[in-house]
Amino acid sequence: MPSSSKLTKHLTYAVVGAGPAGLQMAYFLSRGGHDYAVFEAADRPGAFFETQPRHRKLLSLNKRFNGFPETEFNMRHDWNSLLAEGEGPIFGEYSEELYPDADDLCRYLADFAARHRLHIHYNRRIRRISREADHAFLVEDEHSERWTCDRLIVGTGATAPYLPPDVEGIDTVASYEDHVLDPGHYANQTVLVIGRGNSAFEVANHLAGHAAIIHVAIGNRPIDLAWETHSVRNLRAINDTIVEMLHVKALHGAVGLNVRSIQPAPGGGFDVVADEEVPNWRKPGMLELRLHYDHVIRCTGFRYMAPELFDEAVRPEVCPKAKYPVLDSSWQSTTPDLYFIGTAMAARDKQAASSFIHGFRYNIRTLVHLLERRYHERPLPSRRHPVDSVAALGQLADLLLERLSTSAALYQQYGFLCDVLRFSDGTFTIHEELPKDYVLEDMELASGDVILMTFEYGFHRYPKGTNPLSFITQMDETTSRRCAAYLHPVFRHYRDGHLVSEDNLGESLTLRFGKYRALRPTPGPPPAEDVERQTLMNILNRVSQTTEEVFSERALLENHAFRPWPADRPLDADGLPRCSAEPDHGE
């Protein structure tokens, strides 16, 4: 389209941004036969990743070999590929590294857009979004070309750095986005890094071999470590060099400073005023510290919504820190028909993977189904399973075991996306991968008897402060399901939106169950295969009332796999985790 044209073209969907989220949305809109276009400021997709992350190493896993054959299962460990229904490309074709280079992602995204012939207008930076009298959005680019659309989907990712409003002078220091990368620039000098996330520790790690002293100012609460919180949003092991150096007394470290003001010093460097809380002192209080550093680098994250793009009448509300838009359970903003995708979807999900490709790719596939349901009178995808006999219960249990053993969406979006089993007239109707909140808010989906199936962690069932590294043994079979700590299936039965009961399936190191559990068959009876199937049959039967039979849910104590200790052996379980949760049904 020539830049001199000012004619307005109408679209059903306009997508702003051709990063991973915009490409994923375009793919599914195209497959759904919808009229759409993507608008991208750069002349290529994924341009953000040409400069970010600054040190070029992605935090997203590229684990190409996983032992099991299913493509869906292997997507659990491919954190960079977009969903393409078997049509490719797959990111593993672009890098062999577990933590790949960002340049490889740029190549991958360009090939994805080209292979699927996505409708993308490049060099079209959107500068203004408003609304017409007929409620259509008006989207105008920097060349004054205009389009209207019925629905607007924003996938712009990080739009601007986030500057903490309570730190005076924060705008005078170097930032994650523009600091000098050459570590020699910091040789034998002192550096203050402000931030508590991966970007702050990424910068500190990069400088650790050159700077004399590095302090990472993390504020007044401990660092959130991914291996403790089980959230990939938190500090990852690949970036924890500074944490280790603190604990082996190697000068660098994370410090509990709340920076209040920063001022360039006349002789160079920066004068910093910071508070440090000391609640553990005999007389608790606050210390005021005056410090000097040769360099200060701000690593305080990004904003994921640009209010300046929107006319006041269509400007969405933002969360209290103005980093994310306010979104409902279908990712719609406070402006009707305006949706956000990509990292902005983390406004609804602070625990699972919505901040990353391997999470929001599933959110986006689900969002397209929700849009088709709302605007195009297309029912949500579903399948029906009558349970009019014990055999039928077993067949459905087998299907659920296969689903639990392979699903990447439930695995990555644990506790957030769920499969829905709606029971009526002797039949379960199954909808896959819906936001849990969306289901419970929808009168049609939540009416009657409904089972929501998710993956979830269970560390909250243990005393606060329990060491995650102490979970090295299997739980007692008589409590293991309710006390499962690592990711495991959870089934909640609701009636008309009210919780009736909760059941848990036990843990599995591979997150595979029943006959799908073993990588390679081993001699002897598989102790967990039948018990997991029969546990599922009991869960289903308590809702369907198909039979009066109750199926056994015990295995290990009933076969040769368990040998009790001799009476004279001391019982020493000190340091091992102890669960106080009530047992599930049947335990």
Coordinates of C-alpha atoms in Angstrom, one line a residue:
M1 CA 0.0 0.0 0.0
P2 CA 1.6 3.3 -1.0
S3 CA 2.5 5.7 1.8
S4 CA 0.6 8.6 0.2
S5 CA -2.7 6.7 0.5
K6 CA -5.1 7.8 3.2
L7 CA -8.0 5.6 2.3
T8 CA -9.5 3.7 5.2
K9 CA -9.6 -0.1 4.9
H10 CA -11.8 -2.1 7.1
L11 CA -10.7 -5.3 8.9
T12 CA -12.4 -7.7 11.2
Y13 CA -9.2 -8.0 13.3
A14 CA -6.2 -5.6 13.5
V15 CA -3.2 -6.9 15.3
V16 CA -0.5 -4.4 16.5
G17 CA 3.0 -5.9 16.7
A18 CA 4.7 -8.7 14.8
G19 CA 6.6 -10.3 17.6
P20 CA 6.1 -13.9 18.7
A21 CA 2.6 -13.1 20.0
G22 CA 1.5 -11.2 16.9
L23 CA 2.7 -14.0 14.6
Q24 CA 1.0 -16.6 16.8
M25 CA -2.3 -14.7 16.7
A26 CA -2.0 -14.1 12.9
Y27 CA -1.5 -17.9 12.4
F28 CA -4.6 -18.8 14.2
L29 CA -6.7 -16.0 12.7
S30 CA -5.6 -17.2 9.3
R31 CA -6.4 -20.8 10.0
G32 CA -9.9 -19.7 11.2
G33 CA -10.5 -17.9 8.0
H34 CA -10.8 -14.4 9.5
D35 CA -10.1 -11.1 7.9
Y36 CA -7.1 -9.6 9.6
A37 CA -3.8 -7.7 9.3
V38 CA -0.8 -7.3 11.5
F39 CA 0.9 -3.9 11.8
E40 CA 4.6 -3.8 12.6
A41 CA 6.9 -0.8 13.1
A42 CA 10.0 -2.5 11.9
D43 CA 10.7 -4.0 8.5
R44 CA 10.8 -7.6 9.9
P45 CA 9.2 -9.6 12.6
G46 CA 10.6 -10.1 16.1
A47 CA 12.9 -6.9 15.8
F48 CA 12.8 -6.6 19.7
F49 CA 15.0 -9.7 20.0
E50 CA 17.7 -8.1 17.8
T51 CA 18.7 -6.0 20.9
Q52 CA 17.1 -7.8 23.8
P53 CA 18.2 -9.5 25.9
R54 CA 21.3 -7.4 25.9
H55 CA 23.7 -10.3 26.5
R56 CA 22.0 -12.4 23.8
K57 CA 21.3 -15.5 25.8
L58 CA 17.6 -16.5 26.0
L59 CA 16.2 -17.9 29.3
S60 CA 13.8 -20.1 27.3
L61 CA 14.8 -23.8 27.1
N62 CA 15.6 -25.5 23.9
K63 CA 15.6 -29.1 25.1
R64 CA 15.5 -31.2 21.9
F65 CA 15.8 -34.7 23.2
N66 CA 13.2 -35.9 25.7
G67 CA 12.9 -39.7 25.2
F68 CA 9.2 -39.8 24.5
P69 CA 7.8 -39.8 20.9
E70 CA 4.8 -37.5 21.1
T71 CA 5.2 -34.1 19.5
E72 CA 2.8 -32.6 22.0
F73 CA 4.9 -33.9 25.0
N74 CA 8.1 -32.6 23.5
M75 CA 6.6 -29.1 23.3
R76 CA 6.7 -29.1 27.1
H77 CA 10.4 -28.7 26.7
D78 CA 10.6 -26.5 23.6
W79 CA 10.0 -23.0 25.0
N80 CA 10.6 -21.1 21.7
S81 CA 8.5 -22.6 19.0
L82 CA 5.2 -21.2 18.0
L83 CA 2.2 -23.5 17.5
A84 CA 1.8 -24.5 13.9
E85 CA -0.4 -27.7 13.8
G86 CA 2.5 -29.8 12.5
E87 CA 3.4 -27.4 9.7
G88 CA 6.6 -26.1 11.3
P89 CA 9.1 -24.7 11.5
I90 CA 10.4 -25.9 14.9
F91 CA 12.9 -23.9 16.8
G92 CA 15.1 -26.9 17.5
E93 CA 16.0 -26.7 13.8
Y94 CA 17.7 -23.4 14.4
S95 CA 19.9 -24.1 17.5
E96 CA 21.3 -27.0 19.4
E97 CA 21.9 -24.9 22.6
L98 CA 19.9 -25.5 25.7
Y99 CA 19.8 -21.7 26.2
P100 CA 19.9 -20.4 22.6
D101 CA 21.1 -17.2 21.2
A102 CA 18.5 -14.5 20.6
D103 CA 19.7 -14.2 17.0
D104 CA 18.5 -17.7 16.4
L105 CA 15.0 -16.7 17.5
C106 CA 15.0 -13.7 15.1
R107 CA 15.8 -16.1 12.2
Y108 CA 13.1 -18.5 13.4
L109 CA 10.4 -15.8 13.6
A110 CA 11.2 -14.5 10.1
D111 CA 10.9 -18.0 8.6
F112 CA 7.7 -18.7 10.5
A113 CA 6.1 -15.5 9.1
A114 CA 7.3 -16.3 5.6
R115 CA 6.3 -20.0 5.6
H116 CA 2.7 -19.3 6.7
R117 CA 2.3 -16.2 4.5
L118 CA 1.0 -14.1 7.3
H119 CA -0.7 -10.8 6.5
I120 CA 1.8 -8.3 7.9
H121 CA 2.2 -4.6 7.0
Y122 CA 5.9 -3.8 7.9
N123 CA 7.2 -0.2 8.4
R124 CA 3.8 0.7 9.9
R125 CA 4.3 2.2 13.3
I126 CA 0.9 2.8 14.8
R127 CA 0.8 6.3 16.3
R128 CA -2.9 6.8 17.2
I129 CA -5.9 4.5 18.1
S130 CA -9.4 6.0 18.4
R131 CA -13.0 4.9 17.8
E132 CA -15.5 5.8 15.1
A133 CA -19.1 6.6 15.7
D134 CA -20.1 3.1 14.7
H135 CA -17.8 1.7 17.4
A136 CA -15.1 0.5 15.0
F137 CA -11.6 1.2 16.0
L138 CA -9.6 3.6 13.9
V139 CA -5.9 2.8 13.6
E140 CA -3.6 5.3 12.1
D141 CA 0.1 4.8 11.3
E142 CA 3.0 7.3 11.2
H143 CA 2.4 7.9 7.5
S144 CA -1.3 8.9 8.2
E145 CA -2.6 5.8 6.6
R146 CA -5.7 4.5 8.3
W147 CA -7.6 1.3 8.9
T148 CA -10.7 0.5 10.8
C149 CA -11.4 -2.8 12.5
D150 CA -14.1 -4.4 14.6
R151 CA -11.7 -5.9 17.1
L152 CA -8.2 -4.7 18.0
I153 CA -5.5 -7.0 19.4
V154 CA -2.4 -5.4 20.9
G155 CA 0.8 -7.5 20.9
T156 CA 3.5 -4.8 21.3
G157 CA 5.3 -6.5 24.1
A158 CA 7.7 -4.3 26.1
T159 CA 6.7 -0.7 25.1
A160 CA 9.0 1.3 27.4
P161 CA 11.3 0.9 30.4
Y162 CA 9.6 1.0 33.8
L163 CA 11.0 3.7 36.0
P164 CA 10.2 3.4 39.7
P165 CA 8.4 6.6 40.6
D166 CA 9.8 6.8 44.1
V167 CA 13.5 6.8 43.2
E168 CA 14.7 10.4 42.6
G169 CA 17.2 10.7 39.8
I170 CA 16.5 7.2 38.4
D171 CA 16.5 8.8 34.9
T172 CA 20.1 9.9 35.3
V173 CA 21.7 6.5 35.3
A174 CA 22.5 3.9 32.7
S175 CA 19.8 1.3 32.0
Y176 CA 19.5 -2.3 31.0
E177 CA 18.6 -1.2 27.5
D178 CA 21.6 1.1 26.9
H179 CA 24.4 0.4 29.4
V180 CA 27.9 -0.2 28.1
L181 CA 28.3 -3.9 27.4
D182 CA 32.1 -4.0 27.3
P183 CA 33.0 -5.4 30.8
G184 CA 36.4 -3.6 30.6
H185 CA 34.5 -0.3 31.0
Y186 CA 33.9 -1.3 34.6
A187 CA 37.3 -2.8 35.5
N188 CA 38.2 -2.4 39.2
Q189 CA 35.3 -0.1 39.8
T190 CA 32.2 -0.2 42.0
V191 CA 28.8 -0.9 40.4
L192 CA 25.3 -0.7 41.8
V193 CA 22.6 -2.6 39.9
I194 CA 19.1 -1.7 40.8
G195 CA 16.6 -4.5 40.3
R196 CA 15.7 -8.0 41.6
G197 CA 14.8 -9.9 38.4
N198 CA 16.8 -11.8 35.8
S199 CA 17.8 -8.7 33.9
A200 CA 19.6 -7.2 37.0
F201 CA 21.5 -10.5 37.7
E202 CA 22.2 -11.0 34.0
V203 CA 24.0 -7.6 34.0
A204 CA 25.8 -8.3 37.3
N205 CA 27.0 -11.8 36.1
H206 CA 28.3 -10.2 32.9
L207 CA 30.5 -7.8 34.9
A208 CA 31.5 -10.1 37.8
G209 CA 34.9 -10.8 36.4
H210 CA 35.9 -7.2 35.9
A211 CA 34.2 -5.0 38.5
A212 CA 35.8 -4.6 41.9
I213 CA 32.5 -4.7 43.9
I214 CA 29.0 -5.2 42.5
H215 CA 25.9 -4.6 44.7
V216 CA 22.5 -5.7 43.4
A217 CA 19.9 -3.7 45.3
I218 CA 17.0 -6.0 45.7
G219 CA 14.9 -4.1 48.3
N220 CA 13.6 -5.3 51.6
R221 CA 12.6 -8.9 50.7
P222 CA 14.5 -12.0 49.8
I223 CA 15.3 -12.9 46.2
D224 CA 12.6 -15.0 44.5
L225 CA 14.5 -18.0 43.1
A226 CA 12.9 -20.0 40.4
W227 CA 13.8 -23.3 41.9
E228 CA 12.0 -22.2 45.1
T229 CA 9.0 -20.5 43.7
H230 CA 8.7 -22.9 40.7
S231 CA 8.0 -19.9 38.4
V232 CA 10.2 -19.2 35.5
R233 CA 9.6 -15.5 36.0
N234 CA 11.9 -15.5 39.0
L235 CA 15.7 -15.6 39.2
R236 CA 17.0 -18.5 37.1
A237 CA 20.0 -20.6 38.0
I238 CA 21.8 -19.5 34.8
N239 CA 21.9 -15.9 36.3
D240 CA 22.7 -16.7 39.9
T241 CA 26.5 -16.3 40.0
I242 CA 26.2 -13.1 42.1
V243 CA 24.1 -15.0 44.7
E244 CA 26.7 -17.7 45.0
M245 CA 29.5 -15.2 45.2
L246 CA 27.8 -13.5 48.1
H247 CA 27.6 -16.8 50.0
V248 CA 31.2 -17.7 49.4
K249 CA 32.3 -14.2 50.4
A250 CA 33.7 -13.1 47.0
L251 CA 33.0 -9.3 47.4
H252 CA 29.9 -9.2 45.0
G253 CA 26.5 -9.7 46.3
A254 CA 22.8 -8.9 46.6
V255 CA 22.0 -6.3 49.3
G256 CA 18.8 -5.2 50.9
L257 CA 18.9 -1.6 49.8
N258 CA 15.8 0.5 48.9
V259 CA 17.3 3.2 46.7
R260 CA 15.7 6.6 47.4
S261 CA 17.8 9.0 45.4
I262 CA 20.7 9.1 42.9
Q263 CA 22.7 12.1 42.0
P264 CA 25.7 12.4 39.6
A265 CA 28.7 13.3 41.7
P266 CA 30.9 16.3 40.7
G267 CA 34.0 14.2 40.5
G268 CA 32.4 11.4 38.6
G269 CA 30.2 8.4 39.6
F270 CA 27.0 8.7 41.6
D271 CA 26.0 9.5 45.2
V272 CA 23.3 7.2 46.3
V273 CA 20.9 7.5 49.3
A274 CA 19.3 4.3 50.3
D275 CA 17.3 2.8 53.2
E276 CA 17.9 -0.6 54.6
E277 CA 15.3 -2.1 56.9
V278 CA 16.6 -4.1 59.9
P279 CA 13.5 -5.8 61.4
N280 CA 15.8 -8.5 62.9
W281 CA 17.6 -6.1 65.2
R282 CA 16.9 -6.1 68.9
K283 CA 15.5 -2.6 68.3
P284 CA 14.0 -2.9 64.8
G285 CA 14.2 0.1 62.5
M286 CA 15.5 1.7 59.3
L287 CA 19.1 2.6 58.4
E288 CA 19.8 5.5 56.1
L289 CA 22.9 4.9 54.0
R290 CA 24.9 7.3 51.9
L291 CA 27.0 5.5 49.3
H292 CA 29.1 6.2 46.3
Y293 CA 29.4 4.1 43.2
D294 CA 31.4 4.5 40.0
H295 CA 28.4 3.2 38.0
V296 CA 24.7 2.7 38.6
I297 CA 22.7 0.6 36.2
R298 CA 18.9 0.5 36.3
C299 CA 17.3 -2.9 35.6
T300 CA 13.7 -2.3 36.7
G301 CA 11.8 -4.0 33.9
F302 CA 9.4 -2.8 31.2
R303 CA 5.9 -1.5 30.7
Y304 CA 3.6 -3.6 28.6
M305 CA 1.1 -1.0 27.6
A306 CA 1.6 2.4 25.9
P307 CA -1.2 4.7 27.0
E308 CA -0.1 7.4 24.7
L309 CA -1.2 5.4 21.7
F310 CA -4.9 5.6 22.7
D311 CA -7.3 8.5 22.6
E312 CA -8.8 9.1 26.0
A313 CA -12.1 7.6 25.0
V314 CA -10.5 4.2 24.3
R315 CA -7.6 4.2 26.6
P316 CA -7.5 1.0 28.7
E317 CA -7.0 1.1 32.4
V318 CA -3.6 0.0 33.7
C319 CA -2.6 -1.9 36.9
P320 CA -1.4 0.1 39.9
K321 CA 2.2 0.2 38.8
A322 CA 1.1 1.0 35.2
K323 CA 3.2 -1.9 33.9
Y324 CA 0.3 -4.0 32.6
P325 CA -3.2 -3.3 31.3
V326 CA -6.2 -4.4 33.4
L327 CA -7.6 -7.5 31.7
D328 CA -10.6 -9.7 32.3
S329 CA -10.6 -13.5 32.2
S330 CA -10.7 -13.5 28.3
W331 CA -7.8 -11.0 28.1
Q332 CA -10.1 -8.2 27.1
S333 CA -9.1 -4.8 28.4
T334 CA -11.4 -2.3 30.1
T335 CA -12.1 -1.0 26.5
P336 CA -14.6 -3.3 24.9
D337 CA -13.4 -5.3 22.0
L338 CA -9.7 -4.4 22.7
Y339 CA -7.5 -7.4 23.7
F340 CA -3.9 -7.8 24.7
I341 CA -1.7 -10.7 23.9
G342 CA 1.9 -11.8 24.6
T343 CA 3.7 -10.8 27.8
A344 CA 0.9 -8.5 28.7
M345 CA -1.2 -11.6 29.4
A346 CA 0.8 -11.9 32.6
A347 CA -1.6 -9.3 34.0
R348 CA -3.8 -12.4 34.6
D349 CA -1.1 -14.9 35.5
K350 CA 1.8 -14.2 37.8
Q351 CA 2.8 -17.8 38.4
A352 CA 2.8 -19.9 35.2
A353 CA 4.4 -19.0 31.9
S354 CA 2.2 -16.3 30.4
S355 CA 5.2 -14.0 30.2
F356 CA 7.0 -16.3 27.8
I357 CA 6.4 -17.8 24.4
H358 CA 5.9 -21.2 25.8
G359 CA 3.0 -19.9 27.9
F360 CA 1.3 -17.3 25.8
R361 CA 1.3 -19.4 22.7
Y362 CA -1.4 -21.5 24.4
N363 CA -3.3 -18.5 25.7
I364 CA -3.5 -17.1 22.2
R365 CA -4.8 -20.3 20.7
T366 CA -7.5 -20.3 23.5
L367 CA -8.2 -16.6 22.9
V368 CA -9.0 -17.3 19.3
H369 CA -11.6 -19.9 20.4
L370 CA -13.1 -17.4 22.8
L371 CA -13.3 -14.7 20.1
E372 CA -15.0 -17.1 17.7
R373 CA -17.5 -18.1 20.4
R374 CA -18.3 -14.5 21.3
Y375 CA -18.3 -12.8 17.9
H376 CA -18.8 -15.5 15.3
E377 CA -21.3 -17.9 16.9
R378 CA -18.8 -20.8 16.8
P379 CA -19.1 -23.2 19.7
L380 CA -16.0 -24.0 21.7
P381 CA -14.2 -27.1 20.5
S382 CA -15.4 -30.1 22.5
R383 CA -15.8 -33.9 22.5
R384 CA -18.4 -36.1 24.2
H385 CA -17.9 -39.3 26.2
P386 CA -20.9 -41.3 27.4
V387 CA -20.1 -43.1 30.7
D388 CA -23.0 -45.5 30.8
S389 CA -20.9 -48.5 32.0
V390 CA -17.8 -49.4 33.9
A391 CA -16.0 -50.1 30.6
A392 CA -16.9 -46.6 29.4
L393 CA -15.5 -45.1 32.7
G394 CA -12.3 -46.9 32.0
Q395 CA -12.1 -45.7 28.5
L396 CA -12.5 -42.1 29.6
A397 CA -9.9 -42.6 32.3
D398 CA -7.5 -43.9 29.7
L399 CA -8.1 -40.8 27.5
L400 CA -7.5 -38.5 30.4
L401 CA -4.3 -40.4 31.4
E402 CA -3.0 -39.9 27.8
R403 CA -4.0 -36.2 27.9
L404 CA -2.3 -35.7 31.3
S405 CA 0.8 -37.5 30.0
T406 CA 1.3 -35.4 26.9
S407 CA -0.4 -32.0 27.2
A408 CA 2.0 -29.1 27.0
A409 CA -0.7 -26.4 27.5
L410 CA -1.8 -27.7 31.0
Y411 CA 1.9 -28.4 31.9
Q412 CA 3.1 -24.9 31.0
Q413 CA 0.0 -23.0 32.1
Y414 CA -0.4 -24.8 35.4
G415 CA -3.1 -23.6 37.6
F416 CA -4.2 -21.2 34.9
L417 CA -5.5 -23.1 32.0
C418 CA -7.7 -26.1 32.6
D419 CA -9.6 -28.9 30.8
V420 CA -13.3 -28.8 31.6
L421 CA -15.4 -32.0 32.0
R422 CA -19.1 -31.0 32.0
F423 CA -21.5 -33.9 33.0
S424 CA -25.1 -34.1 31.9
D425 CA -27.4 -36.9 31.0
G426 CA -24.8 -39.7 31.4
T427 CA -22.2 -37.9 29.2
F428 CA -19.1 -35.9 29.9
T429 CA -18.5 -33.0 27.4
I430 CA -14.8 -32.0 27.4
H431 CA -13.5 -28.5 26.5
E432 CA -9.7 -28.2 26.5
E433 CA -7.4 -25.4 27.6
L434 CA -9.8 -22.7 29.0
P435 CA -8.8 -20.1 31.6
K436 CA -10.0 -21.4 35.0
D437 CA -11.5 -18.0 35.9
Y438 CA -13.3 -17.7 32.6
V439 CA -15.0 -21.1 33.1
L440 CA -16.2 -20.2 36.7
E441 CA -17.5 -16.8 35.6
D442 CA -19.4 -18.2 32.6
M443 CA -23.0 -19.3 33.6
E444 CA -23.2 -21.8 30.7
L445 CA -19.9 -23.5 31.3
A446 CA -20.2 -23.6 35.1
S447 CA -23.8 -24.8 35.4
G448 CA -24.5 -28.3 36.7
D449 CA -21.7 -30.7 37.6
V450 CA -18.3 -29.7 36.2
I451 CA -14.8 -31.1 36.8
L452 CA -11.9 -28.8 36.2
M453 CA -8.6 -30.6 35.5
T454 CA -5.3 -28.7 36.0
F455 CA -1.7 -29.2 36.8
E456 CA -0.6 -27.5 40.1
Y457 CA 2.2 -27.5 42.7
G458 CA 1.5 -28.4 46.3
F459 CA 4.3 -26.9 48.3
H460 CA 1.8 -24.7 50.1
R461 CA 0.7 -27.8 52.0
Y462 CA 4.0 -27.9 53.9
P463 CA 5.1 -25.7 56.7
K464 CA 6.5 -22.3 55.6
G465 CA 10.2 -22.5 55.2
T466 CA 10.4 -26.2 54.2
N467 CA 13.5 -26.6 52.1
P468 CA 12.5 -27.5 48.5
L469 CA 15.6 -29.5 48.2
S470 CA 14.4 -31.9 51.0
F471 CA 11.8 -33.4 48.7
I472 CA 14.0 -36.4 47.6
T473 CA 11.8 -39.3 48.6
Q474 CA 8.3 -40.6 47.5
M475 CA 5.5 -39.6 49.8
D476 CA 3.7 -42.2 51.9
E477 CA 1.2 -43.8 49.6
T478 CA -1.6 -43.2 52.1
T479 CA -1.0 -39.4 51.8
S480 CA 0.9 -39.0 48.6
R481 CA -1.9 -37.7 46.5
R482 CA -3.1 -34.9 48.7
C483 CA 0.6 -34.1 49.7
A484 CA 2.0 -34.1 46.2
A485 CA 4.4 -31.1 46.2
Y486 CA 5.7 -31.0 42.6
L487 CA 3.6 -30.5 39.6
H488 CA 0.7 -33.0 39.5
P489 CA -2.9 -33.3 38.3
V490 CA -5.7 -31.7 40.3
F491 CA -9.4 -32.4 39.8
R492 CA -12.0 -30.0 41.3
H493 CA -15.7 -30.9 41.2
Y494 CA -18.0 -27.8 41.0
R495 CA -21.8 -27.8 41.1
D496 CA -23.3 -24.6 39.7
G497 CA -20.0 -22.8 40.3
H498 CA -19.6 -23.9 43.9
L499 CA -16.7 -26.2 44.9
V500 CA -17.9 -29.7 46.0
S501 CA -14.6 -31.6 46.3
E502 CA -11.0 -31.7 45.3
D503 CA -8.9 -34.8 44.3
N504 CA -5.2 -35.0 43.4
L505 CA -3.4 -37.6 41.4
G506 CA 0.1 -38.4 42.7
E507 CA 3.4 -37.1 41.5
S508 CA 5.5 -38.4 38.5
L509 CA 9.0 -37.3 37.8
T510 CA 8.2 -37.2 34.0
L511 CA 4.7 -35.9 34.5
R512 CA 3.4 -39.0 32.7
F513 CA 0.9 -41.5 34.1
G514 CA -0.5 -45.0 33.8
K515 CA 0.8 -46.9 30.9
Y516 CA 2.4 -43.8 29.5
R517 CA 4.7 -43.4 32.5
A518 CA 7.8 -45.5 31.6
L519 CA 10.3 -44.4 29.0
R520 CA 11.2 -48.0 28.5
P521 CA 9.4 -50.9 30.1
T522 CA 11.1 -52.5 33.1
P523 CA 10.7 -56.0 34.5
G524 CA 8.0 -56.7 37.1
P525 CA 4.5 -55.3 37.6
P526 CA 4.2 -51.5 37.1
P527 CA 3.0 -50.4 40.5
A528 CA 1.3 -47.1 39.6
E529 CA -0.3 -48.0 36.2
D530 CA -3.6 -49.4 37.4
V531 CA -3.9 -47.3 40.6
E532 CA -3.9 -44.1 38.6
R533 CA -6.5 -45.4 36.1
Q534 CA -8.7 -46.6 39.0
T535 CA -8.3 -43.3 40.9
L536 CA -9.5 -41.5 37.8
M537 CA -12.5 -43.9 37.5
N538 CA -13.4 -43.1 41.1
I539 CA -13.2 -39.3 40.5
L540 CA -15.4 -39.6 37.4
N541 CA -17.8 -42.0 39.0
R542 CA -18.5 -39.8 42.0
V543 CA -20.0 -37.3 39.6
S544 CA -21.6 -39.6 37.1
Q545 CA -22.9 -42.3 39.6
T546 CA -22.3 -44.9 36.9
T547 CA -21.7 -47.8 39.3
E548 CA -21.7 -48.5 43.0
E549 CA -18.3 -50.1 42.7
V550 CA -15.3 -48.4 44.3
F551 CA -12.0 -49.1 42.7
S552 CA -8.8 -49.8 44.6
E553 CA -6.4 -46.9 44.9
R554 CA -3.6 -48.6 46.7
A555 CA -0.6 -50.3 45.0
L556 CA 2.8 -50.0 46.5
L557 CA 2.0 -51.7 49.8
E558 CA 0.2 -54.5 48.1
N559 CA 3.1 -55.9 46.0
H560 CA 6.7 -56.9 46.3
A561 CA 7.9 -53.3 45.5
F562 CA 7.6 -52.4 49.2
R563 CA 9.7 -53.9 52.0
P564 CA 9.1 -52.8 55.5
W565 CA 12.1 -52.0 57.7
P566 CA 13.1 -54.4 60.4
A567 CA 11.8 -53.5 63.8
D568 CA 15.2 -52.7 65.2
R569 CA 16.1 -50.2 62.5
P570 CA 16.0 -46.6 63.8
L571 CA 13.3 -44.4 62.2
D572 CA 15.2 -41.2 61.2
A573 CA 13.2 -38.8 59.0
D574 CA 14.8 -35.6 60.3
G575 CA 15.0 -32.9 57.7
L576 CA 12.5 -34.6 55.4
P577 CA 9.3 -32.7 54.6
R578 CA 6.1 -33.5 56.5
C579 CA 2.7 -32.9 55.1
S580 CA -0.4 -32.2 57.2
A581 CA -3.0 -32.1 54.5
E582 CA -6.2 -34.1 54.8
P583 CA -6.4 -37.2 52.5
D584 CA -8.3 -37.2 49.3
H585 CA -11.3 -39.4 48.6
G586 CA -10.5 -43.0 48.7
E587 CA -7.2 -42.6 50.7

